């Protein structure tokens, strides 16, 4: 499987990226601002490439959302986006090619073969789509981690999830310009949490990936426990599991999804037409449930490849 990852690493992005490199040919990573600023998300992606000892290209993207500024998620991920562990700066260098242009170039080089997964705000993908509206025809699958299909989001705008809420205009461009996306939302993430003790056991593996992830995730695991989360929620890891093994999906529905841009309480909401009241064609396959055991197996193999099935 050829995978192109657009991401704002970010601790859960990091787990998804480790999973991807354990199971797929990652042709490149294009980097968004989101969890933290672009300077950190690019450095974090480069550090992961170094820890993995691979030569995956890293393409910096947009520093800001398309229209309005947005707050980051440093309170969860740390000021540097990787738990403020003070890791040694990566020696690897980022590409000089912009993320949006890399997405278009790679869509031609690997026409019809790429699985594109978006794990952060959709700014880069929106720009690529505006530059070339024929992009969807060359992409095999587009998966998006984002949204809250029944309005239970994770930001101060209650129905908005972070990735969509960070750049709603970009999400509107993508959802209105792409025929069919696979959507893994925050509510599915909440249904598929990870057991803290199990994760601790997986993190005790004697691998570079497990050691690095144990360090950068310590702060988010502590934060989650202190905020009463019964299980660790790893949205990007869930989305990556669906990308890597579509067969783990046990329940999904195709519906039209629109993005709210103007609501004072609802800007960034993913509005799902569950009863087809607007008569618009479905543009999203909403993933509602997956096989939990197979999801956890994919997570574990990202930390310790000897456990790969
Ligand atoms: O709402 C969860 C999403 O926002 C994840 O992608 C996480 O990394 C943050 O970017
Ligand atoms: Ca992310």
Short mmCIF file of C-alpha atoms and ligand atoms in Angstrom, two decimals:
data_model
loop_
_atom_site.label_atom_id
_atom_site.label_comp_id
_atom_site.label_asym_id
_atom_site.label_seq_id
_atom_site.Cartn_x
_atom_site.Cartn_y
_atom_site.Cartn_z
CA UNK A 1 0.00 0.00 0.00
CA UNK A 2 1.31 3.46 -0.99
CA UNK A 3 0.45 6.03 1.67
CA UNK A 4 0.66 9.82 1.68
CA UNK A 5 0.15 11.28 5.16
CA UNK A 6 -0.91 14.88 5.80
CA UNK A 7 -0.37 15.49 9.48
CA UNK A 8 0.21 17.93 12.36
CA UNK A 9 2.39 15.85 14.71
CA UNK A 10 1.13 15.84 17.56
CA UNK A 11 1.32 12.83 19.84
CA UNK A 12 -1.50 10.78 18.34
CA UNK A 13 -0.26 11.66 14.86
CA UNK A 14 3.08 10.16 15.89
CA UNK A 15 1.47 6.84 16.81
CA UNK A 16 -0.32 6.80 13.46
CA UNK A 17 2.94 7.54 11.64
CA UNK A 18 4.71 4.69 13.46
CA UNK A 19 1.86 2.35 12.49
CA UNK A 20 2.04 3.50 8.87
CA UNK A 21 5.76 2.81 8.58
CA UNK A 22 5.28 -0.66 10.02
CA UNK A 23 2.71 -1.65 7.41
CA UNK A 24 2.89 0.53 4.31
CA UNK A 25 5.12 2.30 1.79
CA UNK A 26 4.92 5.90 3.04
CA UNK A 27 5.77 7.95 -0.04
CA UNK A 28 5.87 11.25 1.88
CA UNK A 29 4.49 13.24 4.78
CA UNK A 30 3.02 16.69 4.20
CA UNK A 31 2.91 18.82 7.30
CA UNK A 32 0.18 21.12 8.61
CA UNK A 33 0.00 23.55 11.45
CA UNK A 34 -2.58 22.56 14.04
CA UNK A 35 -1.71 20.84 17.28
CA UNK A 36 1.20 23.24 17.46
CA UNK A 37 2.84 25.67 15.03
CA UNK A 38 4.38 24.53 11.75
CA UNK A 39 7.96 24.96 13.00
CA UNK A 40 7.30 22.28 15.63
CA UNK A 41 5.12 19.98 13.54
CA UNK A 42 7.82 19.87 10.84
CA UNK A 43 10.58 19.23 13.41
CA UNK A 44 8.48 16.48 15.01
CA UNK A 45 7.92 14.78 11.66
CA UNK A 46 11.65 14.93 10.92
CA UNK A 47 12.43 13.50 14.36
CA UNK A 48 10.08 10.58 13.74
CA UNK A 49 11.76 9.88 10.38
CA UNK A 50 15.09 9.84 12.26
CA UNK A 51 13.80 7.53 15.01
CA UNK A 52 12.38 5.21 12.36
CA UNK A 53 15.62 5.49 10.36
CA UNK A 54 13.73 5.85 7.08
CA UNK A 55 14.05 8.39 4.25
CA UNK A 56 10.44 9.52 4.07
CA UNK A 57 10.31 13.03 2.58
CA UNK A 58 8.80 15.73 4.83
CA UNK A 59 7.09 18.67 3.08
CA UNK A 60 6.21 21.77 5.11
CA UNK A 61 2.76 23.20 4.39
CA UNK A 62 0.78 26.25 5.41
CA UNK A 63 1.62 28.10 8.60
CA UNK A 64 -1.90 29.45 9.06
CA UNK A 65 -5.51 28.39 8.37
CA UNK A 66 -6.99 29.71 5.12
CA UNK A 67 -9.03 32.58 6.58
CA UNK A 68 -9.21 33.03 10.36
CA UNK A 69 -6.56 32.34 13.02
CA UNK A 70 -7.15 29.40 15.38
CA UNK A 71 -5.91 28.23 18.75
CA UNK A 72 -3.51 25.27 18.86
CA UNK A 73 -3.67 22.20 21.13
CA UNK A 74 -0.39 22.70 22.96
CA UNK A 75 -2.28 22.24 26.26
CA UNK A 76 -2.66 18.57 25.30
CA UNK A 77 0.44 17.83 23.25
CA UNK A 78 2.98 20.14 24.93
CA UNK A 79 4.44 23.40 23.62
CA UNK A 80 6.59 21.49 21.12
CA UNK A 81 3.76 19.08 20.23
CA UNK A 82 5.73 16.06 21.46
CA UNK A 83 5.33 16.25 25.22
CA UNK A 84 8.15 18.80 25.78
CA UNK A 85 10.74 16.06 26.28
CA UNK A 86 13.53 18.25 24.92
CA UNK A 87 14.57 15.62 22.38
CA UNK A 88 17.79 16.28 20.39
CA UNK A 89 16.97 18.30 17.27
CA UNK A 90 16.67 16.09 14.18
CA UNK A 91 19.55 16.16 11.68
CA UNK A 92 17.21 15.41 8.78
CA UNK A 93 16.16 18.35 6.59
CA UNK A 94 12.68 19.11 5.30
CA UNK A 95 11.99 19.30 1.57
CA UNK A 96 11.89 22.71 -0.09
CA UNK A 97 8.72 21.68 -1.96
CA UNK A 98 5.48 22.97 -0.42
CA UNK A 99 3.03 20.36 0.88
CA UNK A 100 0.24 21.34 -1.53
CA UNK A 101 2.57 21.05 -4.52
CA UNK A 102 3.96 17.74 -3.26
CA UNK A 103 0.45 16.34 -2.95
CA UNK A 104 -0.24 17.26 -6.60
CA UNK A 105 3.10 15.95 -7.90
CA UNK A 106 2.77 12.65 -6.03
CA UNK A 107 -0.83 12.25 -7.25
CA UNK A 108 0.57 12.19 -10.80
CA UNK A 109 3.63 10.05 -10.03
CA UNK A 110 1.46 7.45 -8.27
CA UNK A 111 -1.79 8.06 -10.18
CA UNK A 112 -4.55 5.75 -8.95
CA UNK A 113 -2.34 4.07 -6.32
CA UNK A 114 -2.18 6.49 -3.39
CA UNK A 115 -4.07 6.22 -0.14
CA UNK A 116 -4.12 9.78 1.21
CA UNK A 117 -4.83 10.21 4.90
CA UNK A 118 -5.37 13.57 6.58
CA UNK A 119 -4.65 13.58 10.31
CA UNK A 120 -4.70 17.32 10.92
CA UNK A 121 -6.37 20.50 9.69
CA UNK A 122 -7.15 20.32 5.96
CA UNK A 123 -5.35 23.52 4.89
CA UNK A 124 -2.76 21.84 2.63
CA UNK A 125 -5.30 19.55 1.00
CA UNK A 126 -7.69 22.44 0.37
CA UNK A 127 -4.94 24.41 -1.36
CA UNK A 128 -3.99 21.41 -3.50
CA UNK A 129 -7.64 20.96 -4.48
CA UNK A 130 -8.04 24.62 -5.43
CA UNK A 131 -4.85 24.46 -7.49
CA UNK A 132 -6.06 21.32 -9.29
CA UNK A 133 -9.72 20.26 -8.92
CA UNK A 134 -8.96 17.03 -10.83
CA UNK A 135 -6.88 15.75 -7.88
CA UNK A 136 -9.56 13.35 -6.52
CA UNK A 137 -9.55 11.38 -9.79
CA UNK A 138 -5.94 10.30 -9.19
CA UNK A 139 -6.29 9.36 -5.49
CA UNK A 140 -7.37 5.81 -4.63
CA UNK A 141 -8.73 6.59 -1.15
CA UNK A 142 -8.95 9.75 0.96
CA UNK A 143 -9.38 9.21 4.68
CA UNK A 144 -9.94 12.12 7.04
CA UNK A 145 -9.66 12.12 10.81
CA UNK A 146 -12.04 14.87 11.76
CA UNK A 147 -15.47 16.02 12.75
CA UNK A 148 -18.12 14.92 15.21
CA UNK A 149 -21.00 13.43 13.27
CA UNK A 150 -23.59 13.90 16.02
CA UNK A 151 -22.27 17.16 17.41
CA UNK A 152 -20.18 15.87 20.29
CA UNK A 153 -16.90 17.57 19.48
CA UNK A 154 -13.78 18.28 21.50
CA UNK A 155 -13.35 22.05 21.28
CA UNK A 156 -14.89 25.14 22.89
CA UNK A 157 -17.30 25.27 19.97
CA UNK A 158 -19.10 22.25 21.29
CA UNK A 159 -20.07 20.48 18.04
CA UNK A 160 -16.65 21.12 16.43
CA UNK A 161 -13.74 18.67 16.48
CA UNK A 162 -10.21 20.13 16.52
CA UNK A 163 -9.00 19.40 12.94
CA UNK A 164 -12.14 20.74 11.28
CA UNK A 165 -12.55 23.56 13.77
CA UNK A 166 -8.98 24.76 13.24
CA UNK A 167 -9.65 25.47 9.54
CA UNK A 168 -13.36 25.17 8.68
CA UNK A 169 -12.96 26.91 5.30
CA UNK A 170 -10.37 24.31 4.29
CA UNK A 171 -12.71 21.53 5.40
CA UNK A 172 -15.53 23.10 3.36
CA UNK A 173 -13.29 23.16 0.26
CA UNK A 174 -12.39 19.49 0.72
CA UNK A 175 -15.84 18.13 1.60
CA UNK A 176 -17.48 20.09 -1.22
CA UNK A 177 -14.77 19.27 -3.76
CA UNK A 178 -14.18 15.55 -3.14
CA UNK A 179 -16.73 12.96 -4.31
CA UNK A 180 -16.37 10.53 -1.39
CA UNK A 181 -14.12 10.59 1.67
CA UNK A 182 -13.80 8.03 4.49
CA UNK A 183 -14.46 9.91 7.70
CA UNK A 184 -13.18 8.77 11.11
CA UNK A 185 -14.60 11.24 13.60
CA UNK A 186 -14.12 12.11 17.26
CA UNK A 187 -17.19 10.17 18.38
CA UNK A 188 -15.81 6.95 16.85
CA UNK A 189 -12.52 7.75 18.59
CA UNK A 190 -14.36 7.91 21.93
CA UNK A 191 -15.89 4.49 21.27
CA UNK A 192 -12.49 2.98 20.55
CA UNK A 193 -10.22 4.05 23.39
CA UNK A 194 -7.07 2.20 24.44
CA UNK A 195 -6.52 0.67 27.88
CA UNK A 196 -3.79 2.59 29.74
CA UNK A 197 -2.24 -0.54 31.27
CA UNK A 198 -2.22 -2.39 27.95
CA UNK A 199 -0.55 0.58 26.27
CA UNK A 200 2.03 0.77 29.06
CA UNK A 201 2.83 -2.90 28.37
CA UNK A 202 3.19 -2.27 24.65
CA UNK A 203 5.44 0.72 25.41
CA UNK A 204 7.76 -1.50 27.44
CA UNK A 205 8.90 -3.20 24.22
CA UNK A 206 12.64 -2.89 23.61
CA UNK A 207 12.32 -0.92 20.37
CA UNK A 208 13.30 2.61 19.34
CA UNK A 209 9.69 3.34 18.45
CA UNK A 210 8.29 2.21 21.80
CA UNK A 211 10.95 4.08 23.77
CA UNK A 212 10.44 7.31 21.85
CA UNK A 213 6.66 7.07 21.98
CA UNK A 214 6.69 6.30 25.70
CA UNK A 215 8.59 9.55 26.24
CA UNK A 216 6.59 11.89 23.99
CA UNK A 217 3.21 10.49 25.09
CA UNK A 218 3.84 10.60 28.84
CA UNK A 219 2.37 14.11 29.16
CA UNK A 220 -0.78 13.34 27.12
CA UNK A 221 -1.36 10.08 28.98
CA UNK A 222 -1.08 11.93 32.29
CA UNK A 223 -3.32 14.73 31.03
CA UNK A 224 -5.96 12.22 29.91
CA UNK A 225 -5.94 10.41 33.25
CA UNK A 226 -6.11 13.69 35.20
CA UNK A 227 -9.09 14.72 33.06
CA UNK A 228 -10.95 11.54 33.89
CA UNK A 229 -10.67 9.76 30.57
CA UNK A 230 -11.24 6.05 31.28
CA UNK A 231 -9.26 5.05 28.16
CA UNK A 232 -6.65 6.79 26.04
CA UNK A 233 -8.22 8.35 22.97
CA UNK A 234 -5.96 8.25 19.92
CA UNK A 235 -7.93 9.66 17.00
CA UNK A 236 -5.16 9.52 14.40
CA UNK A 237 -4.22 5.95 15.31
CA UNK A 238 -7.83 4.88 14.72
CA UNK A 239 -7.93 6.63 11.35
CA UNK A 240 -4.61 5.04 10.38
CA UNK A 241 -5.88 1.59 11.35
CA UNK A 242 -8.83 2.02 8.96
CA UNK A 243 -6.41 3.13 6.23
CA UNK A 244 -4.07 0.17 6.76
CA UNK A 245 -6.78 -2.48 7.16
CA UNK A 246 -10.16 -1.42 5.73
CA UNK A 247 -11.52 -4.80 6.80
CA UNK A 248 -11.56 -3.75 10.44
CA UNK A 249 -14.60 -1.55 9.78
CA UNK A 250 -17.70 -3.23 11.23
CA UNK A 251 -20.22 -0.40 10.75
CA UNK A 252 -20.33 2.56 8.34
CA UNK A 253 -22.95 4.83 6.71
CA UNK A 254 -22.70 7.03 3.59
CA UNK A 255 -24.22 10.48 4.06
CA UNK A 256 -23.79 14.08 2.97
CA UNK A 257 -21.57 16.08 5.32
CA UNK A 258 -21.46 19.87 5.26
CA UNK A 259 -19.21 22.21 7.25
CA UNK A 260 -20.64 25.09 9.26
CA UNK A 261 -18.62 28.27 8.68
CA UNK A 262 -20.59 31.05 10.36
CA UNK A 263 -22.30 29.86 13.55
CA UNK A 264 -21.15 31.69 16.66
CA UNK A 265 -21.63 28.45 18.62
CA UNK A 266 -21.22 25.99 15.76
CA UNK A 267 -18.44 27.19 13.40
CA UNK A 268 -16.43 24.10 12.41
CA UNK A 269 -19.26 21.62 12.99
CA UNK A 270 -19.64 18.67 10.58
CA UNK A 271 -23.35 18.73 9.79
CA UNK A 272 -24.54 15.26 8.71
CA UNK A 273 -27.76 14.90 6.70
CA UNK A 274 -28.73 11.60 8.33
CA UNK A 275 -32.25 11.59 6.86
CA UNK A 276 -31.34 12.98 3.42
CA UNK A 277 -33.46 16.11 3.94
CA UNK A 278 -31.37 18.23 1.55
CA UNK A 279 -31.26 15.70 -1.27
CA UNK A 280 -27.53 16.18 -1.80
CA UNK A 281 -25.38 13.17 -2.81
CA UNK A 282 -23.47 11.47 -0.01
CA UNK A 283 -19.86 12.69 0.10
CA UNK A 284 -18.63 10.77 3.15
CA UNK A 285 -18.47 7.15 4.29
CA UNK A 286 -18.78 7.66 8.04
CA UNK A 287 -16.92 4.97 9.98
CA UNK A 288 -19.04 4.14 13.01
CA UNK A 289 -17.35 1.07 14.47
CA UNK A 290 -14.26 -1.12 13.96
CA UNK A 291 -12.98 -4.46 15.30
CA UNK A 292 -11.28 -3.28 18.51
CA UNK A 293 -8.88 -6.22 18.78
CA UNK A 294 -7.61 -5.70 15.23
CA UNK A 295 -7.29 -1.96 15.87
CA UNK A 296 -5.19 -2.62 18.98
CA UNK A 297 -3.04 -5.14 17.12
CA UNK A 298 -2.20 -2.50 14.51
CA UNK A 299 -1.35 0.02 17.25
CA UNK A 300 0.91 -2.47 19.01
CA UNK A 301 2.72 -3.37 15.78
CA UNK A 302 3.56 0.30 15.27
CA UNK A 303 5.48 0.18 18.54
CA UNK A 304 6.95 -3.31 18.12
CA UNK A 305 7.09 -4.84 14.65
CA UNK A 306 7.80 -8.30 16.06
CA UNK A 307 4.11 -8.34 17.07
CA UNK A 308 2.96 -7.77 13.46
CA UNK A 309 0.37 -10.32 12.36
O1 LIG B 1 -9.52 15.96 17.36
C1 LIG B 1 -8.44 15.08 17.26
C2 LIG B 1 -7.48 15.54 16.22
O2 LIG B 1 -6.97 16.83 16.58
C3 LIG B 1 -6.24 14.64 16.10
O3 LIG B 1 -5.80 14.64 14.77
C4 LIG B 1 -5.23 15.30 16.98
O4 LIG B 1 -3.89 15.07 16.56
C5 LIG B 1 -5.57 16.75 16.80
O5 LIG B 1 -4.89 17.20 15.65
CA1 LIG B 2 -3.51 15.23 14.24
#
